[in-house]
PDB file of C-alpha atoms in Angstrom:
ATOM      1  CA  MET A   1     -14.870  22.131  -5.721  1.00 40.00           C
ATOM      2  CA  GLN A   2     -13.245  25.301  -6.863  1.00 44.00           C
ATOM      3  CA  SER A   3     -13.328  26.187 -10.526  1.00 42.00           C
ATOM      4  CA  ASP A   4      -9.613  25.363 -10.959  1.00 46.00           C
ATOM      5  CA  GLY A   5     -10.297  21.678 -10.194  1.00 48.00           C
ATOM      6  CA  HIS A   6      -8.659  21.688  -6.754  1.00 48.00           C
ATOM      7  CA  ALA A   7     -10.620  20.889  -3.629  1.00 49.00           C
ATOM      8  CA  ARG A   8     -10.804  23.697  -1.137  1.00 56.00           C
ATOM      9  CA  MET A   9      -9.646  23.059   2.406  1.00 60.00           C
ATOM     10  CA  THR A  10     -12.537  22.071   4.644  1.00 68.00           C
ATOM     11  CA  THR A  11     -12.623  21.122   8.299  1.00 66.00           C
ATOM     12  CA  SER A  12     -15.141  19.425  10.544  1.00 62.00           C
ATOM     13  CA  ALA A  13     -16.160  22.956  11.604  1.00 63.00           C
ATOM     14  CA  THR A  14     -17.275  23.913   8.067  1.00 65.00           C
ATOM     15  CA  GLY A  15     -20.004  21.273   7.948  1.00 66.00           C
ATOM     16  CA  SER A  16     -19.247  20.204   4.394  1.00 67.00           C
ATOM     17  CA  TYR A  17     -17.402  17.303   2.782  1.00 74.00           C
ATOM     18  CA  LEU A  18     -13.911  16.606   4.082  1.00 70.00           C
ATOM     19  CA  VAL A  19     -11.109  16.019   1.581  1.00 70.00           C
ATOM     20  CA  ALA A  20      -7.979  14.121   2.522  1.00 71.00           C
ATOM     21  CA  THR A  21      -4.626  15.851   2.415  1.00 71.00           C
ATOM     22  CA  PRO A  22      -2.589  15.030   0.516  1.00 63.00           C
ATOM     23  CA  ILE A  23      -4.479  13.186  -2.194  1.00 61.00           C
ATOM     24  CA  ILE A  24      -2.685   9.837  -2.627  1.00 61.00           C
ATOM     25  CA  ASP A  25      -1.219   9.059  -6.055  1.00 59.00           C
ATOM     26  CA  GLY A  26      -2.275   5.515  -6.799  1.00 57.00           C
ATOM     27  CA  GLY A  27      -1.644   5.449 -10.534  1.00 58.00           C
ATOM     28  CA  LEU A  28       1.513   6.396 -12.339  1.00 63.00           C
ATOM     29  CA  GLY A  29       3.358   7.065  -9.069  1.00 81.00           C
ATOM     30  CA  LEU A  30       2.965   3.418  -8.042  1.00 86.00           C
ATOM     31  CA  ASP A  31       3.994   2.247 -11.507  1.00 85.00           C
ATOM     32  CA  VAL A  32       7.204   4.304 -11.273  1.00 87.00           C
ATOM     33  CA  ILE A  33       8.094   2.759  -7.886  1.00 92.00           C
ATOM     34  CA  TRP A  34       7.597  -0.766  -9.205  1.00 94.00           C
ATOM     35  CA  GLN A  35       9.369   0.089 -12.464  1.00 94.00           C
ATOM     36  CA  GLY A  36      12.443   1.078 -10.441  1.00 94.00           C
ATOM     37  CA  PHE A  37      12.173  -2.075  -8.334  1.00 96.00           C
ATOM     38  CA  VAL A  38      12.048  -4.353 -11.392  1.00 97.00           C
ATOM     39  CA  ALA A  39      14.974  -2.539 -13.034  1.00 97.00           C
ATOM     40  CA  GLY A  40      17.035  -2.694  -9.854  1.00 96.00           C
ATOM     41  CA  VAL A  41      16.385  -6.352  -9.072  1.00 97.00           C
ATOM     42  CA  THR A  42      16.774  -7.685 -12.634  1.00 97.00           C
ATOM     43  CA  GLY A  43      19.702  -5.518 -13.712  1.00 97.00           C
ATOM     44  CA  LEU A  44      17.820  -4.238 -16.761  1.00 97.00           C
ATOM     45  CA  ASP A  45      18.621  -0.644 -17.694  1.00 96.00           C
ATOM     46  CA  GLY A  46      15.926   1.652 -16.269  1.00 94.00           C
ATOM     47  CA  SER A  47      15.088   2.985 -19.726  1.00 94.00           C
ATOM     48  CA  MET A  48      14.249  -0.590 -20.772  1.00 96.00           C
ATOM     49  CA  VAL A  49      11.713  -1.081 -17.953  1.00 96.00           C
ATOM     50  CA  ARG A  50       8.648   0.871 -18.984  1.00 93.00           C
ATOM     51  CA  PRO A  51       5.230   1.583 -17.520  1.00 88.00           C
ATOM     52  CA  ALA A  52       2.816  -0.986 -18.984  1.00 89.00           C
ATOM     53  CA  TRP A  53       0.131   1.559 -19.891  1.00 84.00           C
ATOM     54  CA  GLN A  54       1.100   4.949 -21.249  1.00 81.00           C
ATOM     55  CA  PRO A  55      -1.010   7.681 -22.880  1.00 83.00           C
ATOM     56  CA  VAL A  56       1.221   7.505 -25.957  1.00 85.00           C
ATOM     57  CA  SER A  57       2.867   4.136 -26.523  1.00 81.00           C
ATOM     58  CA  PRO A  58       6.556   4.403 -27.356  1.00 83.00           C
ATOM     59  CA  LYS A  59       8.019   2.358 -30.177  1.00 86.00           C
ATOM     60  CA  MET A  60       8.386  -1.265 -29.151  1.00 86.00           C
ATOM     61  CA  PRO A  61      12.025  -2.450 -29.026  1.00 89.00           C
ATOM     62  CA  SER A  62      13.145  -5.081 -31.520  1.00 87.00           C
ATOM     63  CA  ALA A  63      12.585  -8.771 -30.766  1.00 86.00           C
ATOM     64  CA  ASP A  64      16.270  -9.254 -29.906  1.00 90.00           C
ATOM     65  CA  THR A  65      16.206  -6.534 -27.196  1.00 94.00           C
ATOM     66  CA  ASP A  66      15.636  -7.368 -23.532  1.00 96.00           C
ATOM     67  CA  TRP A  67      13.059  -5.102 -21.892  1.00 96.00           C
ATOM     68  CA  ALA A  68      10.056  -5.164 -19.557  1.00 97.00           C
ATOM     69  CA  ALA A  69       6.693  -3.489 -19.020  1.00 95.00           C
ATOM     70  CA  VAL A  70       5.494  -3.023 -15.422  1.00 96.00           C
ATOM     71  CA  GLY A  71       2.151  -1.898 -14.029  1.00 93.00           C
ATOM     72  CA  VAL A  72      -0.234  -2.202 -11.106  1.00 92.00           C
ATOM     73  CA  LEU A  73      -3.160  -4.370 -12.239  1.00 93.00           C
ATOM     74  CA  ASP A  74      -5.429  -3.835  -9.259  1.00 93.00           C
ATOM     75  CA  GLU A  75      -5.656  -2.756  -5.642  1.00 91.00           C
ATOM     76  CA  THR A  76      -7.956  -4.505  -3.174  1.00 94.00           C
ATOM     77  CA  PRO A  77      -8.511  -2.627   0.105  1.00 92.00           C
ATOM     78  CA  ASP A  78      -9.140  -4.142   3.525  1.00 91.00           C
ATOM     79  CA  ALA A  79     -12.658  -3.854   4.918  1.00 87.00           C
ATOM     80  CA  GLY A  80     -12.178  -0.381   6.342  1.00 87.00           C
ATOM     81  CA  PRO A  81      -9.653   2.150   7.605  1.00 87.00           C
ATOM     82  CA  ALA A  82      -8.447   2.649  11.154  1.00 87.00           C
ATOM     83  CA  LEU A  83      -9.202   6.203  12.268  1.00 86.00           C
ATOM     84  CA  LEU A  84      -6.661   7.763  14.621  1.00 83.00           C
ATOM     85  CA  HIS A  85      -7.215  11.185  16.140  1.00 80.00           C
ATOM     86  CA  ARG A  86      -4.034  13.156  16.832  1.00 77.00           C
ATOM     87  CA  GLU A  87      -3.209  16.345  18.694  1.00 73.00           C
ATOM     88  CA  THR A  88      -1.844  19.273  16.692  1.00 68.00           C
ATOM     89  CA  THR A  89       0.074  22.334  17.807  1.00 65.00           C
ATOM     90  CA  ASP A  90      -2.993  24.521  17.265  1.00 66.00           C
ATOM     91  CA  SER A  91      -4.917  22.154  19.622  1.00 61.00           C
ATOM     92  CA  LEU A  92      -7.613  21.577  16.995  1.00 73.00           C
ATOM     93  CA  GLY A  93      -6.465  18.037  16.125  1.00 75.00           C
ATOM     94  CA  THR A  94      -6.654  15.947  12.963  1.00 80.00           C
ATOM     95  CA  THR A  95      -7.873  12.477  12.143  1.00 82.00           C
ATOM     96  CA  HIS A  96      -5.700  10.094  10.182  1.00 80.00           C
ATOM     97  CA  SER A  97      -7.226   7.334   8.095  1.00 83.00           C
ATOM     98  CA  VAL A  98      -4.883   4.321   7.904  1.00 87.00           C
ATOM     99  CA  ARG A  99      -5.835   1.641   5.419  1.00 89.00           C
ATOM    100  CA  HIS A 100      -4.069  -1.438   4.073  1.00 93.00           C
ATOM    101  CA  SER A 101      -4.620  -2.893   0.645  1.00 94.00           C
ATOM    102  CA  GLN A 102      -3.244  -5.611  -1.548  1.00 96.00           C
ATOM    103  CA  LEU A 103      -1.671  -4.755  -4.907  1.00 95.00           C
ATOM    104  CA  ARG A 104      -1.233  -7.073  -7.866  1.00 96.00           C
ATOM    105  CA  ILE A 105       1.616  -5.934 -10.105  1.00 96.00           C
ATOM    106  CA  ILE A 106       2.532  -7.414 -13.464  1.00 96.00           C
ATOM    107  CA  ALA A 107       6.031  -7.472 -14.893  1.00 97.00           C
ATOM    108  CA  ALA A 108       6.023  -8.585 -18.547  1.00 97.00           C
ATOM    109  CA  PHE A 109       9.480  -9.441 -19.903  1.00 97.00           C
ATOM    110  CA  TYR A 110      10.447  -9.475 -23.572  1.00 95.00           C
ATOM    111  CA  GLY A 111      13.589 -10.387 -25.493  1.00 94.00           C
ATOM    112  CA  PRO A 112      15.945 -13.370 -25.692  1.00 94.00           C
ATOM    113  CA  ARG A 113      16.604 -13.429 -21.925  1.00 96.00           C
ATOM    114  CA  ALA A 114      12.999 -12.781 -20.848  1.00 96.00           C
ATOM    115  CA  HIS A 115      12.749 -15.990 -18.818  1.00 97.00           C
ATOM    116  CA  GLY A 116      16.070 -15.308 -17.069  1.00 97.00           C
ATOM    117  CA  HIS A 117      14.915 -11.809 -16.096  1.00 98.00           C
ATOM    118  CA  ALA A 118      11.669 -13.271 -14.731  1.00 97.00           C
ATOM    119  CA  ILE A 119      13.687 -15.683 -12.567  1.00 97.00           C
ATOM    120  CA  ALA A 120      15.935 -12.821 -11.440  1.00 97.00           C
ATOM    121  CA  LEU A 121      12.836 -10.870 -10.345  1.00 97.00           C
ATOM    122  CA  ARG A 122      11.285 -13.847  -8.575  1.00 97.00           C
ATOM    123  CA  ASP A 123      14.440 -14.720  -6.644  1.00 96.00           C
ATOM    124  CA  GLY A 124      15.751 -11.178  -6.154  1.00 96.00           C
ATOM    125  CA  ALA A 125      12.434 -10.001  -4.684  1.00 96.00           C
ATOM    126  CA  GLY A 126      13.110 -12.250  -1.686  1.00 94.00           C
ATOM    127  CA  ILE A 127      16.354 -10.470  -0.778  1.00 95.00           C
ATOM    128  CA  LEU A 128      15.691  -8.069   2.106  1.00 94.00           C
ATOM    129  CA  GLN A 129      18.090  -5.394   0.841  1.00 96.00           C
ATOM    130  CA  ASN A 130      16.205  -5.355  -2.468  1.00 95.00           C
ATOM    131  CA  GLN A 131      12.956  -4.705  -0.591  1.00 95.00           C
ATOM    132  CA  ASP A 132      14.271  -1.559   1.161  1.00 94.00           C
ATOM    133  CA  VAL A 133      12.962   0.879  -1.472  1.00 90.00           C
ATOM    134  CA  ILE A 134       9.533  -0.745  -1.439  1.00 93.00           C
ATOM    135  CA  LYS A 135       9.420  -0.547   2.367  1.00 94.00           C
ATOM    136  CA  ARG A 136      10.240   3.178   2.265  1.00 92.00           C
ATOM    137  CA  HIS A 137       7.020   3.607   0.298  1.00 91.00           C
ATOM    138  CA  LYS A 138       5.069   1.714   3.000  1.00 91.00           C
ATOM    139  CA  MET A 139       4.761  -1.467   0.948  1.00 95.00           C
ATOM    140  CA  GLY A 140       5.927  -5.020   1.412  1.00 95.00           C
ATOM    141  CA  ILE A 141       6.109  -8.017  -0.884  1.00 96.00           C
ATOM    142  CA  VAL A 142       3.781 -10.886   0.018  1.00 96.00           C
ATOM    143  CA  GLU A 143       4.729 -13.214  -2.824  1.00 95.00           C
ATOM    144  CA  VAL A 144       6.029 -13.416  -6.341  1.00 95.00           C
ATOM    145  CA  GLY A 145       3.793 -15.729  -8.372  1.00 92.00           C
ATOM    146  CA  GLN A 146       4.485 -18.278 -11.035  1.00 93.00           C
ATOM    147  CA  ILE A 147       6.383 -17.473 -14.211  1.00 95.00           C
ATOM    148  CA  ILE A 148       4.003 -17.588 -17.182  1.00 95.00           C
ATOM    149  CA  ASN A 149       5.318 -18.062 -20.715  1.00 94.00           C
ATOM    150  CA  THR A 150       3.034 -16.506 -23.307  1.00 92.00           C
ATOM    151  CA  THR A 151       3.114 -14.614 -26.604  1.00 86.00           C
ATOM    152  CA  GLU A 152       1.894 -11.266 -27.826  1.00 84.00           C
ATOM    153  CA  MET A 153       1.032 -10.114 -31.331  1.00 82.00           C
ATOM    154  CA  ALA A 154       2.976  -7.032 -32.418  1.00 77.00           C
ATOM    155  CA  ALA A 155       3.785  -5.336 -35.721  1.00 72.00           C
ATOM    156  CA  GLN A 156       6.889  -7.541 -35.937  1.00 69.00           C
ATOM    157  CA  GLY A 157       4.810 -10.742 -35.558  1.00 78.00           C
ATOM    158  CA  TRP A 158       4.457 -12.921 -32.484  1.00 82.00           C
ATOM    159  CA  LEU A 159       6.693 -11.908 -29.594  1.00 84.00           C
ATOM    160  CA  ARG A 160       7.647 -14.185 -26.764  1.00 89.00           C
ATOM    161  CA  ARG A 161       6.640 -12.706 -23.401  1.00 94.00           C
ATOM    162  CA  VAL A 162       7.180 -13.941 -19.860  1.00 97.00           C
ATOM    163  CA  ASP A 163       4.849 -12.603 -17.156  1.00 97.00           C
ATOM    164  CA  VAL A 164       5.387 -12.500 -13.404  1.00 97.00           C
ATOM    165  CA  HIS A 165       2.808 -11.253 -10.900  1.00 97.00           C
ATOM    166  CA  ILE A 166       3.921  -9.684  -7.635  1.00 97.00           C
ATOM    167  CA  ILE A 167       1.507  -9.510  -4.708  1.00 97.00           C
ATOM    168  CA  ALA A 168       2.305  -6.667  -2.311  1.00 96.00           C
ATOM    169  CA  ARG A 169       0.687  -5.016   0.704  1.00 96.00           C
ATOM    170  CA  ARG A 170       0.435  -1.252   0.928  1.00 93.00           C
ATOM    171  CA  MET A 171      -0.377   1.110   3.770  1.00 90.00           C
ATOM    172  CA  VAL A 172      -2.004   4.435   2.909  1.00 86.00           C
ATOM    173  CA  THR A 173      -2.352   7.191   5.501  1.00 82.00           C
ATOM    174  CA  GLN A 174      -4.513  10.220   4.772  1.00 82.00           C
ATOM    175  CA  GLN A 175      -5.223  13.191   6.986  1.00 79.00           C
ATOM    176  CA  TYR A 176      -8.590  14.837   7.551  1.00 79.00           C
ATOM    177  CA  ALA A 177      -9.177  18.122   9.362  1.00 78.00           C
ATOM    178  CA  ILE A 178     -11.504  16.726  12.009  1.00 75.00           C
ATOM    179  CA  HIS A 179     -11.138  18.842  15.119  1.00 72.00           C
ATOM    180  CA  HIS A 180     -11.622  18.063  18.801  1.00 65.00           C
ATOM    181  CA  ILE A 181     -15.036  18.415  20.321  1.00 62.00           C
ATOM    182  CA  THR A 182     -14.634  21.527  22.439  1.00 58.00           C
ATOM    183  CA  GLY A 183     -17.962  21.422  24.153  1.00 52.00           C
ATOM    184  CA  ALA A 184     -21.423  19.963  24.021  1.00 52.00           C
ATOM    185  CA  PRO A 185     -24.704  20.939  25.611  1.00 60.00           C
ATOM    186  CA  THR A 186     -25.532  18.958  28.716  1.00 65.00           C
ATOM    187  CA  HIS A 187     -28.938  18.064  30.011  1.00 68.00           C
ATOM    188  CA  PRO A 188     -29.612  16.980  33.590  1.00 73.00           C
ATOM    189  CA  ILE A 189     -30.699  13.396  34.021  1.00 75.00           C
ATOM    190  CA  LYS A 190     -34.188  13.151  35.417  1.00 74.00           C
ATOM    191  CA  GLY A 191     -34.524  10.439  37.908  1.00 63.00           C
TER     192      GLY A 191
END
């Protein structure tokens, strides 16, 4: 690592660790995609669909305001990546790591119409046109789980909350600078 915190570019010719390019954003970037999806499918104003976990928590809306919190709970990868070697214009080549994983996303709805927004998400997630944005980010919805009615303690007292879990599949492709083998020593076979 360089002193500025960025990994230096390495290749298979350097003999050191290889770092993928680009580094995949699995945190807040994913939350923003799913935040937009939930806002779009439910009709909630985008400013009222917030990331579930933020460094500084904004003021919670009043109990009579409809809003939602969305976040990726976990990501479970498949057993291993597929490695695909590709030609490049400089004829050195690169290797692409392609891996699939399963995401579990939570959408927590608050306010007087929380249950209705949860139903809108569950049913609207099945509409193919609504899935277009998710597909552009190399994800697909597997299922939208049950609607769970619960409560949450806040400064205002107990708030009604309705949770929905979305299960999605995601494909991540990363590139490594692994070059072609240009030659190898040969030894005659003794027979």
